[in-house]
Short mmCIF file of C-alpha atoms in Angstrom, two decimals:
data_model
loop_
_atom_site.label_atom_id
_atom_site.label_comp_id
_atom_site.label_asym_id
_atom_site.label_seq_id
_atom_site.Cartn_x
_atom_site.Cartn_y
_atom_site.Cartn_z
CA UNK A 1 141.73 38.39 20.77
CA UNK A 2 141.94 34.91 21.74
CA UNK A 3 145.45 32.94 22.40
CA UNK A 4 146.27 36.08 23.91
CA UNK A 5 147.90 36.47 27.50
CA UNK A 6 146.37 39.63 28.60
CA UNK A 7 147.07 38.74 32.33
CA UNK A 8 151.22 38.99 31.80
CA UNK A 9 150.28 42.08 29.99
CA UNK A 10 152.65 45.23 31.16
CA UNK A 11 151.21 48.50 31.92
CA UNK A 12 149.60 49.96 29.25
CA UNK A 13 151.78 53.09 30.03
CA UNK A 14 154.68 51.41 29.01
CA UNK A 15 154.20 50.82 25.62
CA UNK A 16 152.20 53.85 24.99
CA UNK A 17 155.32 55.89 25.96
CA UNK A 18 157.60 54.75 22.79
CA UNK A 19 154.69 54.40 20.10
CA UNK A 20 153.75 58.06 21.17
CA UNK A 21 157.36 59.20 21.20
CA UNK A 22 158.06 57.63 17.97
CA UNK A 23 154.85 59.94 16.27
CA UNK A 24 156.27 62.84 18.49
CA UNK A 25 159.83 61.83 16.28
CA UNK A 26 157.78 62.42 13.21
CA UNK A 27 156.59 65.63 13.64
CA UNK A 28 160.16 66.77 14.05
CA UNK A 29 161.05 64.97 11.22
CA UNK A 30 159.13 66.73 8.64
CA UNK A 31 159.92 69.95 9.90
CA UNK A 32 163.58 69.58 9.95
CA UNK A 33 163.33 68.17 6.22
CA UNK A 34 161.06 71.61 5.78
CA UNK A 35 163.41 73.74 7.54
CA UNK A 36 166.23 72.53 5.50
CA UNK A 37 164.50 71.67 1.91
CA UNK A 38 166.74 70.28 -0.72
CA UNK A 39 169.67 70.37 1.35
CA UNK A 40 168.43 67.02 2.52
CA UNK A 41 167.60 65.40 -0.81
CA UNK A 42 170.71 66.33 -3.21
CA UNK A 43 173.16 63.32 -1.29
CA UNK A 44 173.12 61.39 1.57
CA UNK A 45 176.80 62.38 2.93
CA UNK A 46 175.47 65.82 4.01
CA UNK A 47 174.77 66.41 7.54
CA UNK A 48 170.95 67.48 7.39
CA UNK A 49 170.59 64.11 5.87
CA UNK A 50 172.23 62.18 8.36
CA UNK A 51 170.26 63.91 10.97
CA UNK A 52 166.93 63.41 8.84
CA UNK A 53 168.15 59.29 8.21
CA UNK A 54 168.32 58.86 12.21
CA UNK A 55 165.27 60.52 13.19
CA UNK A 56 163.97 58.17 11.05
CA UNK A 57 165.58 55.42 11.80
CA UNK A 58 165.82 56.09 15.37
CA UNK A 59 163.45 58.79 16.26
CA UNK A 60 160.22 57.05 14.48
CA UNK A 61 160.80 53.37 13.60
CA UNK A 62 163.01 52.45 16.80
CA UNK A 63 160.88 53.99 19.35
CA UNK A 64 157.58 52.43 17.77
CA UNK A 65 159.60 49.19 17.35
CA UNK A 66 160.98 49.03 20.75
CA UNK A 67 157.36 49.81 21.75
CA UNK A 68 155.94 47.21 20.18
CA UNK A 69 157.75 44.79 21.45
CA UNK A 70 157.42 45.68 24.90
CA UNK A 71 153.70 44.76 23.90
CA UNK A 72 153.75 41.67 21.91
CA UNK A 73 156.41 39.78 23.78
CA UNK A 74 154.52 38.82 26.80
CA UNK A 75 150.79 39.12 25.30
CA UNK A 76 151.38 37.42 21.83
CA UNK A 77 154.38 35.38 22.23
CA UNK A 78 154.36 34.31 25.78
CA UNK A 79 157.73 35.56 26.16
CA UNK A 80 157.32 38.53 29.51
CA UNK A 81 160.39 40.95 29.53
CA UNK A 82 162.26 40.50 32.95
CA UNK A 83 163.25 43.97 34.94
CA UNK A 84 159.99 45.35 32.97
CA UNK A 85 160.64 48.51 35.82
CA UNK A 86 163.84 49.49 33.90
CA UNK A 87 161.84 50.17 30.74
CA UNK A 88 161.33 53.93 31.26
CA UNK A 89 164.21 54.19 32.23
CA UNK A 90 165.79 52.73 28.80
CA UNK A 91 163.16 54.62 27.09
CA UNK A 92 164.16 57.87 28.81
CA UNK A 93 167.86 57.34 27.86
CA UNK A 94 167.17 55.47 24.62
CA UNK A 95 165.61 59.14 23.54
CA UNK A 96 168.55 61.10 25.64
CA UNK A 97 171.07 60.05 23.29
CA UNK A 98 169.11 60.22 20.35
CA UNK A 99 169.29 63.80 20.36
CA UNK A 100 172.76 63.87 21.59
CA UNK A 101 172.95 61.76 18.65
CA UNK A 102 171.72 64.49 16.37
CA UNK A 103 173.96 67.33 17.69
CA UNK A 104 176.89 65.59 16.81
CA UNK A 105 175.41 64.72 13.37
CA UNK A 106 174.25 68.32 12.76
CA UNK A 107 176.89 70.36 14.23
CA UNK A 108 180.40 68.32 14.97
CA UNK A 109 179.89 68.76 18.46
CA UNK A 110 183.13 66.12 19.31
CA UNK A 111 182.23 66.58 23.15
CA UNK A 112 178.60 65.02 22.49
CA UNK A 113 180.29 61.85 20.98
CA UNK A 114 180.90 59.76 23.94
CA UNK A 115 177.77 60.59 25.65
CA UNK A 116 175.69 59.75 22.54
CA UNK A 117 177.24 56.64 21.91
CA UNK A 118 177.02 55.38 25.40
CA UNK A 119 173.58 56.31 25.97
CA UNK A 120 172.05 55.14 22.55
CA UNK A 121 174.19 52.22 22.17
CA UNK A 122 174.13 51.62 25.44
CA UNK A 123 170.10 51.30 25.95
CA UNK A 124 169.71 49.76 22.55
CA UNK A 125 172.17 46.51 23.72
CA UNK A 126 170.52 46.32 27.07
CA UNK A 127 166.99 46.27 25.94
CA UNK A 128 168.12 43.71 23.29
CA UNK A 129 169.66 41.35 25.80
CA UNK A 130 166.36 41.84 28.06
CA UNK A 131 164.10 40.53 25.07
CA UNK A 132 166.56 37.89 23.96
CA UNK A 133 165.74 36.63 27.96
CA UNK A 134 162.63 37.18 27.17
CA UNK A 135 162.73 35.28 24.15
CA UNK A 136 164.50 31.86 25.31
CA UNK A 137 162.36 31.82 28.44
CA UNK A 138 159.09 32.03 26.52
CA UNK A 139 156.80 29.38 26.09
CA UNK A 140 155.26 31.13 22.51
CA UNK A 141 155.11 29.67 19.23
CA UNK A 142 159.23 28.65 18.77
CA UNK A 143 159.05 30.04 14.97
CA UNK A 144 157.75 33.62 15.99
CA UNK A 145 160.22 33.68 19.06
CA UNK A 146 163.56 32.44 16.96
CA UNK A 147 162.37 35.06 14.70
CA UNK A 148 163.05 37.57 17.13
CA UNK A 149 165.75 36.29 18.47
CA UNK A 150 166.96 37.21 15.08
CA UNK A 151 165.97 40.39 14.53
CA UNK A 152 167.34 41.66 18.06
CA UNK A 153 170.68 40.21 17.13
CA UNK A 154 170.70 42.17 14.12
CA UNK A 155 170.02 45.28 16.53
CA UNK A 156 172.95 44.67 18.40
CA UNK A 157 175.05 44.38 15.22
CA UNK A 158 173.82 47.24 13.56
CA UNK A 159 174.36 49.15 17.19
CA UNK A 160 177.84 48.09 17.04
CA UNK A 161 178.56 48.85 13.46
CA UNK A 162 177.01 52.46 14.31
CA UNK A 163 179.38 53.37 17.48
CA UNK A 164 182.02 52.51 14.81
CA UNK A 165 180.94 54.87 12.37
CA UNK A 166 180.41 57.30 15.18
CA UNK A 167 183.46 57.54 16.16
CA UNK A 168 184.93 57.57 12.12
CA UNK A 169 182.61 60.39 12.14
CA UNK A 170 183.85 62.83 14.53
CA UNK A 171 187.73 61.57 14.49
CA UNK A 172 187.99 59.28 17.19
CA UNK A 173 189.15 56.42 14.21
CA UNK A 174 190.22 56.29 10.90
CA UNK A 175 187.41 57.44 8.44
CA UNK A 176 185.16 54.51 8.08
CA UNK A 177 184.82 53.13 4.12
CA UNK A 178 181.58 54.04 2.13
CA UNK A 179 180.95 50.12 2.18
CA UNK A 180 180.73 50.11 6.15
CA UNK A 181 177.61 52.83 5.80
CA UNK A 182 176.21 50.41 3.51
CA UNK A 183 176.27 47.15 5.39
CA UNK A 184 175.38 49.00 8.45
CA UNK A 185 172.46 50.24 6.86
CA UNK A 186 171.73 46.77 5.16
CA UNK A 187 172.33 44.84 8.24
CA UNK A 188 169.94 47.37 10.23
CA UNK A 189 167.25 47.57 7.31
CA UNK A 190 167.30 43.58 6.39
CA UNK A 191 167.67 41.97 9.65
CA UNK A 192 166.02 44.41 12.46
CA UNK A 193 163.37 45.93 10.85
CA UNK A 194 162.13 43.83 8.20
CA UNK A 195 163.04 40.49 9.98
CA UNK A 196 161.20 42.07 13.38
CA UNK A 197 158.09 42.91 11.03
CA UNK A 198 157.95 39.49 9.49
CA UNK A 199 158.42 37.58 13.27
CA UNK A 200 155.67 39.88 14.41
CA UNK A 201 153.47 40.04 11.41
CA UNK A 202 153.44 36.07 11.64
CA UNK A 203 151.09 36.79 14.13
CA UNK A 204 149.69 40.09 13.79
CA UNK A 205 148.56 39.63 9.86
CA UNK A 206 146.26 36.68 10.97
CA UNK A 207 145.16 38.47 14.06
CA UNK A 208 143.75 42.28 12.90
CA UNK A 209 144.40 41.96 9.11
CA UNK A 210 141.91 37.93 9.02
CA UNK A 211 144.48 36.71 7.14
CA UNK A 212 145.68 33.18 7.35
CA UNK A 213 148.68 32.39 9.24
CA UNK A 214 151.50 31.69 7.55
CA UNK A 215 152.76 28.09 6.96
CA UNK A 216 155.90 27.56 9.82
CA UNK A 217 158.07 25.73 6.96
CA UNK A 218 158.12 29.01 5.06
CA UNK A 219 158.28 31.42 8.22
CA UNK A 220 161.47 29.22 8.98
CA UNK A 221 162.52 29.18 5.26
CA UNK A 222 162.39 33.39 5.24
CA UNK A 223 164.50 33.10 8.42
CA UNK A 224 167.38 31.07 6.89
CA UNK A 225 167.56 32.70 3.49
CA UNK A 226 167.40 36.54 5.61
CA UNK A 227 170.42 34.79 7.57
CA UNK A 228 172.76 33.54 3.86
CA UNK A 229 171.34 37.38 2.66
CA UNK A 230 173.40 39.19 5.82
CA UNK A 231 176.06 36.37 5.32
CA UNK A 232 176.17 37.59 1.80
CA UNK A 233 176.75 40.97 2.69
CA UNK A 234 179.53 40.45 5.31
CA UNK A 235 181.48 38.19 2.90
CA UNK A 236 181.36 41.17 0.39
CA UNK A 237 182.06 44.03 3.07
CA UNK A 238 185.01 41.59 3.46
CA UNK A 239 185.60 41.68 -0.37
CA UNK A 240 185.47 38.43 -0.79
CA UNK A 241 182.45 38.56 -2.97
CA UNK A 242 182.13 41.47 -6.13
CA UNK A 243 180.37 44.90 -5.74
CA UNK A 244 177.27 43.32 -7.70
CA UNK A 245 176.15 41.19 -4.30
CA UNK A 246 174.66 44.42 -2.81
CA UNK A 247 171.82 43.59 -5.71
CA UNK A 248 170.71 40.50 -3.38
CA UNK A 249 169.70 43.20 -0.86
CA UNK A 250 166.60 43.57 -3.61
CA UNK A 251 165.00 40.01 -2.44
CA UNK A 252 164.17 40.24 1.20
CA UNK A 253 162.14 43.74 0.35
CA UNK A 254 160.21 41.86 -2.82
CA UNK A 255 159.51 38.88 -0.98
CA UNK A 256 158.07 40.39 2.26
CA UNK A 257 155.80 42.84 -0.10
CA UNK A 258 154.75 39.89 -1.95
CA UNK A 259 153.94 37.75 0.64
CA UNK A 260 151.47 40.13 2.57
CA UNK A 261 149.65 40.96 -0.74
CA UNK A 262 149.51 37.29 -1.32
CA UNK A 263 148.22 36.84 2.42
CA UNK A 264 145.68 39.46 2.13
CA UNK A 265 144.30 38.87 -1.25
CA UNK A 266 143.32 35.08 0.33
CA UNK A 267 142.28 36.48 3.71
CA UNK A 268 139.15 34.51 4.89
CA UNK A 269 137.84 37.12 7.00
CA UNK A 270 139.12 40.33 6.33
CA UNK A 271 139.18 43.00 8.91
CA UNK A 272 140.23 46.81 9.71
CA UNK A 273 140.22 48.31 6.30
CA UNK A 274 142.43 51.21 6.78
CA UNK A 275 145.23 49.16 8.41
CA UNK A 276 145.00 46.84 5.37
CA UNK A 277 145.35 50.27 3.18
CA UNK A 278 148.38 50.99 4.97
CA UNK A 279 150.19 48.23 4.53
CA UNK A 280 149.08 47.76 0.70
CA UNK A 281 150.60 50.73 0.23
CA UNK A 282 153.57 50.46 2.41
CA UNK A 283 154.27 46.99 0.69
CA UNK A 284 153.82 48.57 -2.98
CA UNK A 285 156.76 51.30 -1.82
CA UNK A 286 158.92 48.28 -0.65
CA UNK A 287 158.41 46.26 -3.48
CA UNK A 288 159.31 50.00 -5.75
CA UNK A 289 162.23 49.55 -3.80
CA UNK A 290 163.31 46.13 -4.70
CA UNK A 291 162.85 46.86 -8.63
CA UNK A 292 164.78 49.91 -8.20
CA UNK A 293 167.99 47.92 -6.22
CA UNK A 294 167.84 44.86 -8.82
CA UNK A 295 167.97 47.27 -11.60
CA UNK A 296 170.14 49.75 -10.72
CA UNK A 297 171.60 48.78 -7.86
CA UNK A 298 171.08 50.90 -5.10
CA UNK A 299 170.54 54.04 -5.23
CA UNK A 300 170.42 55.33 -1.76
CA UNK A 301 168.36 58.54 -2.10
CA UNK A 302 165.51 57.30 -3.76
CA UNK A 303 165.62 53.82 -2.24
CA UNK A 304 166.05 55.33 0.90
CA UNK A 305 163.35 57.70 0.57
CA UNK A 306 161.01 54.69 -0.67
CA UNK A 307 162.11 52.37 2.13
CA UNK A 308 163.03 54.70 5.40
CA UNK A 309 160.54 57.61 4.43
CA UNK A 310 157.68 55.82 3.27
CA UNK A 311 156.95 52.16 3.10
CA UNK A 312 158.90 50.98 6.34
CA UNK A 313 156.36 53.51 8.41
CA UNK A 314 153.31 53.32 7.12
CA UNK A 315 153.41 49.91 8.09
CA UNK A 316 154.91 50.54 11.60
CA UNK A 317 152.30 53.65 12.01
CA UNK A 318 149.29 51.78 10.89
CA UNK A 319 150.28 48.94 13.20
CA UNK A 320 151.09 51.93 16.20
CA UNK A 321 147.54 53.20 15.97
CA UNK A 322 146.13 50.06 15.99
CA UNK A 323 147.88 48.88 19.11
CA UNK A 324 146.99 52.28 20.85
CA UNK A 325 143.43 50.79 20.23
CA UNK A 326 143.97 47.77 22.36
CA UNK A 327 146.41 49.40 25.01
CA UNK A 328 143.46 51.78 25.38
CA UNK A 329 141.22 49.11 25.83
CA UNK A 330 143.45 47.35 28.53
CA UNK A 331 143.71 49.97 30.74
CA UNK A 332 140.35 50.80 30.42
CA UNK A 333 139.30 47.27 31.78
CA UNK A 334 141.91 47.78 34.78
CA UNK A 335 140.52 50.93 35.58
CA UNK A 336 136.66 50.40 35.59
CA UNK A 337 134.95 48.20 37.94
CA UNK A 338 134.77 44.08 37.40
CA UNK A 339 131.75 43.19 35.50
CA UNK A 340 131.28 47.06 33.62
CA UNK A 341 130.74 46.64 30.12
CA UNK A 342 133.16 48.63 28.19
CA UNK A 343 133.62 49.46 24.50
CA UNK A 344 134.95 47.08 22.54
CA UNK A 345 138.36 47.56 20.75
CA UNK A 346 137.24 48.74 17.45
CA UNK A 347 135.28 51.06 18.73
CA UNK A 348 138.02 53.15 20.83
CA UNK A 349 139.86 54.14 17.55
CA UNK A 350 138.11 56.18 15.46
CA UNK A 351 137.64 54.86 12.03
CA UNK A 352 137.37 58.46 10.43
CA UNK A 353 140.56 59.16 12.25
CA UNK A 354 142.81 56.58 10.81
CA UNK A 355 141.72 57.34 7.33
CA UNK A 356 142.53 61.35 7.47
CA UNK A 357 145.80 59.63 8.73
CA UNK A 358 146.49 57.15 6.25
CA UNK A 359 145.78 59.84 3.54
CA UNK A 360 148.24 62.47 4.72
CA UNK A 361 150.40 59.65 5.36
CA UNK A 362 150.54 58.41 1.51
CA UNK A 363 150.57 62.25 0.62
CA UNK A 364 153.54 62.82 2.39
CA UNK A 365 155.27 59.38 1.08
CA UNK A 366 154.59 60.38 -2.49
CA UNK A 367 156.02 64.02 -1.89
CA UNK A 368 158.87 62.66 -0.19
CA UNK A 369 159.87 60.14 -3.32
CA UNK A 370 158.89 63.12 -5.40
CA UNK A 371 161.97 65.07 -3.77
CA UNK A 372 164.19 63.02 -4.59
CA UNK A 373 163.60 63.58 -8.09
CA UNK A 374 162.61 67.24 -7.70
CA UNK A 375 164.77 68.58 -4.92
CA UNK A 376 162.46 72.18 -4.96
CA UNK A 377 159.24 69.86 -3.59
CA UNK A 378 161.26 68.89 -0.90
CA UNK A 379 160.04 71.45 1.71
CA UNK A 380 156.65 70.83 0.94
CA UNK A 381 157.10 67.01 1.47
CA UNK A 382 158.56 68.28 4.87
CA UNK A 383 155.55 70.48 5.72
CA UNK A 384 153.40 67.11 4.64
CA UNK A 385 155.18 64.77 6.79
CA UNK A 386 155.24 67.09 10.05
CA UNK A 387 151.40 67.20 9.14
CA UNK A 388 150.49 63.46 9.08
CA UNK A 389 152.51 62.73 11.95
CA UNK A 390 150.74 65.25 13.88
CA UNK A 391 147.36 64.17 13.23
CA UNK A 392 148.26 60.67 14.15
CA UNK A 393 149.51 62.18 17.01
CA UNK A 394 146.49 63.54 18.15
CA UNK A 395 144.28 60.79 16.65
CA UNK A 396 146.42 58.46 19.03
CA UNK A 397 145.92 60.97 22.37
CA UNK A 398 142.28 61.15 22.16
CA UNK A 399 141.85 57.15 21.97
CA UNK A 400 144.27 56.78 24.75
CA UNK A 401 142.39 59.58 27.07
CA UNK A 402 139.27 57.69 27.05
CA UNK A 403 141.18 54.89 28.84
CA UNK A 404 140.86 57.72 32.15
CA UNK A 405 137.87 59.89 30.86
CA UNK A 406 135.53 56.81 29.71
CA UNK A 407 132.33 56.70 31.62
CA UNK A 408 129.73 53.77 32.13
CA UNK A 409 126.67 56.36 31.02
CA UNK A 410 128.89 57.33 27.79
CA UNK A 411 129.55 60.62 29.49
CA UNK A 412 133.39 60.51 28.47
#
């Protein structure tokens, strides 16, 4: 844990809030894909699938993304997040409009549009300008920051190109083109989540996975060619560039993949097994995902069910339970007197714990790819997902009581 800045550290609370939120998202997720079986699995145009995509999207990976970064920016990149009082606030709306979100998705409701749009986009823009304050005023590696700096600015985009859709959606505009969906998802996909992983992982990998750093010149070199990869995309959505350039969204998924299993095959010390397992396996459903889109181009059910329902979060929930470890073990060392010995960080988070979770995890991952193919396994793959979600759940609550119940004697 050293180079980090535990003393600008927020309140544990704070970042506990999202990555909890974003398991609760899970748990709803399955059973809505369990409620409505196939129904979500035969095309993505349907509404159960929308709803599904964005508690997904929204529900699980923003809220443990958000969360994350409420976390790493002042501890690991020496970059604190000004008006840190508004963040439960922005949380508390963020998750608002979410569902208001999901009512107009599911059931047209026109009224719902505004409200949604201003609450959800609203939050997501404002908590992206507070980190990109964050961001130039830090004093962190310049790399990791930039790398943010990227990623949030390909939040705001995607933000933007969604209240557009939004309103194509419920007839506020002219019906948006198929090719708008795509870019919006590519734009969100490429350049928020997997360019926010890779800033983040810069450090993280080395840190809990013993891995070496990466080398700046190729941190910076993934930045650029994610940059010409988006730039690629807009000059096509402009139709300037053929229908075949969507096949370059392939890359940024194979590289990424390929550059953790090269990191961790070369590790020098190698540590927490099961979050290694997690993202081996997370990586290997990206990198399915990149054969499948240079191949075939994309195919958005199975790609999306490879990318948004399984790889993407069992890297983010491996990562969540691990940082519930050391948020536990912060507020355990502001609550108990100066000069207690407490238990270390690896200890809080029970090993046996993240296994059962990684497990049900993969389980539900492979059902959920499964569905795609066979749309009758689809509610079981629900019923799987609700179930993994909720064990992390509950794996996460009982490390995070013992930051209040822990007792010198080992009474808590």
């Amino acid at each position: 844990m050293s180079g980090l800045a535990f003393a600008q550290a927020p309140s544990p609370a704070l970042p506990i809030r999202f990555l909890s939120t974003a398991l609760a998202w899970g748990v709803v997720a399955g059973l809505w894909l369990a409620w409505h079986g196939d129904a979500v699995v035969l095309s993505r145009w349907t509404p159960a699938t929308r709803v599904l995509v964005h508690m997904l999207a929204l529900g699980l990976l923003g809220n443990a993304m958000l969360g994350s970064l409420v976390q790493f920016l002042p501890v690991a990149a020496g970059s604190p997040l000004p008006c840190a009082r508004c963040v439960p606030w922005l949380h508390g709306v963020f998750n608002v409009g979410l569902v208001a979100l999901l009512a107009t998705l599911a059931w047209q409701v026109r009224a719902l549009t505004w409200p949604a749009g201003g609450l959800l986009g609203g939050s997501l823009v404002v908590f992206a300008v507070l980190a990109l304050v964050a961001v130039a005023r830090g004093n962190g590696e310049r790399v990791v920051r930039d790398g943010i700096g990227l990623a949030l600015i390909a939040l705001v985009a995607t933000t933007i190109l969604g209240l557009v859709l939004l309103a194509a959606r419920t007839g506020w505009r002219t019906p948006a083109p198929p090719d708008l969906v795509d870019l919006h998802a590519a734009i969100g996909g490429i350049g928020w989540v997997l360019g926010l992983l890779a800033a983040v992982g810069s450090v993280t990998l080395p840190m809990l996975h013993g891995t070496r750093a990466p080398p700046p010149a190729g941190v910076r070199a993934w930045q650029v060619a994610l940059l010409a990869t988006l730039g690629l995309m807009l000059a096509w959505q402009a139709g300037a560039l053929p229908h075949a350039v969507v096949r370059m969204a392939a890359w940024p998924f194979a590289m990424f993949a390929l550059a953790v299993f090269l990191l961790q095959a070369r590790a020098p010390h190698r540590r927490n097994p099961v979050l290694r397992r997690f993202w081996q396996v997370g990586c290997a459903c990206l990198l399915a995902a990149s054969v499948l889109i240079a191949w075939t181009g994309p195919s958005p059910m199975r790609v999306g069910a490879l990318v948004l329902g399984a790889g993407v979060p069992l890297l983010v929930v491996g990562m969540a339970l691990e940082i519930t470890g050391f948020l536990t073990w912060i507020a355990l060392r502001q609550r108990v007197p100066r000069g207690t010995r407490v238990p270390g960080v690896g200890s809080l988070f029970d090993d046996a714990h993240k296994r059962r979770a990684f497990l049900l995890h993969a389980l539900a991952g492979a059902l959920l790819v499964v569905a795609t193919l066979a749309p009758a396994v689809a509610r079981l793959a629900g019923v799987a997902l609700a179930l993994a979600y909720a064990v992390s759940l509950h794996a996460q609550w009982r490390c995070w009581r013992q930051a209040w119940t822990w007792q010198a004697d080992g009474s808590g």
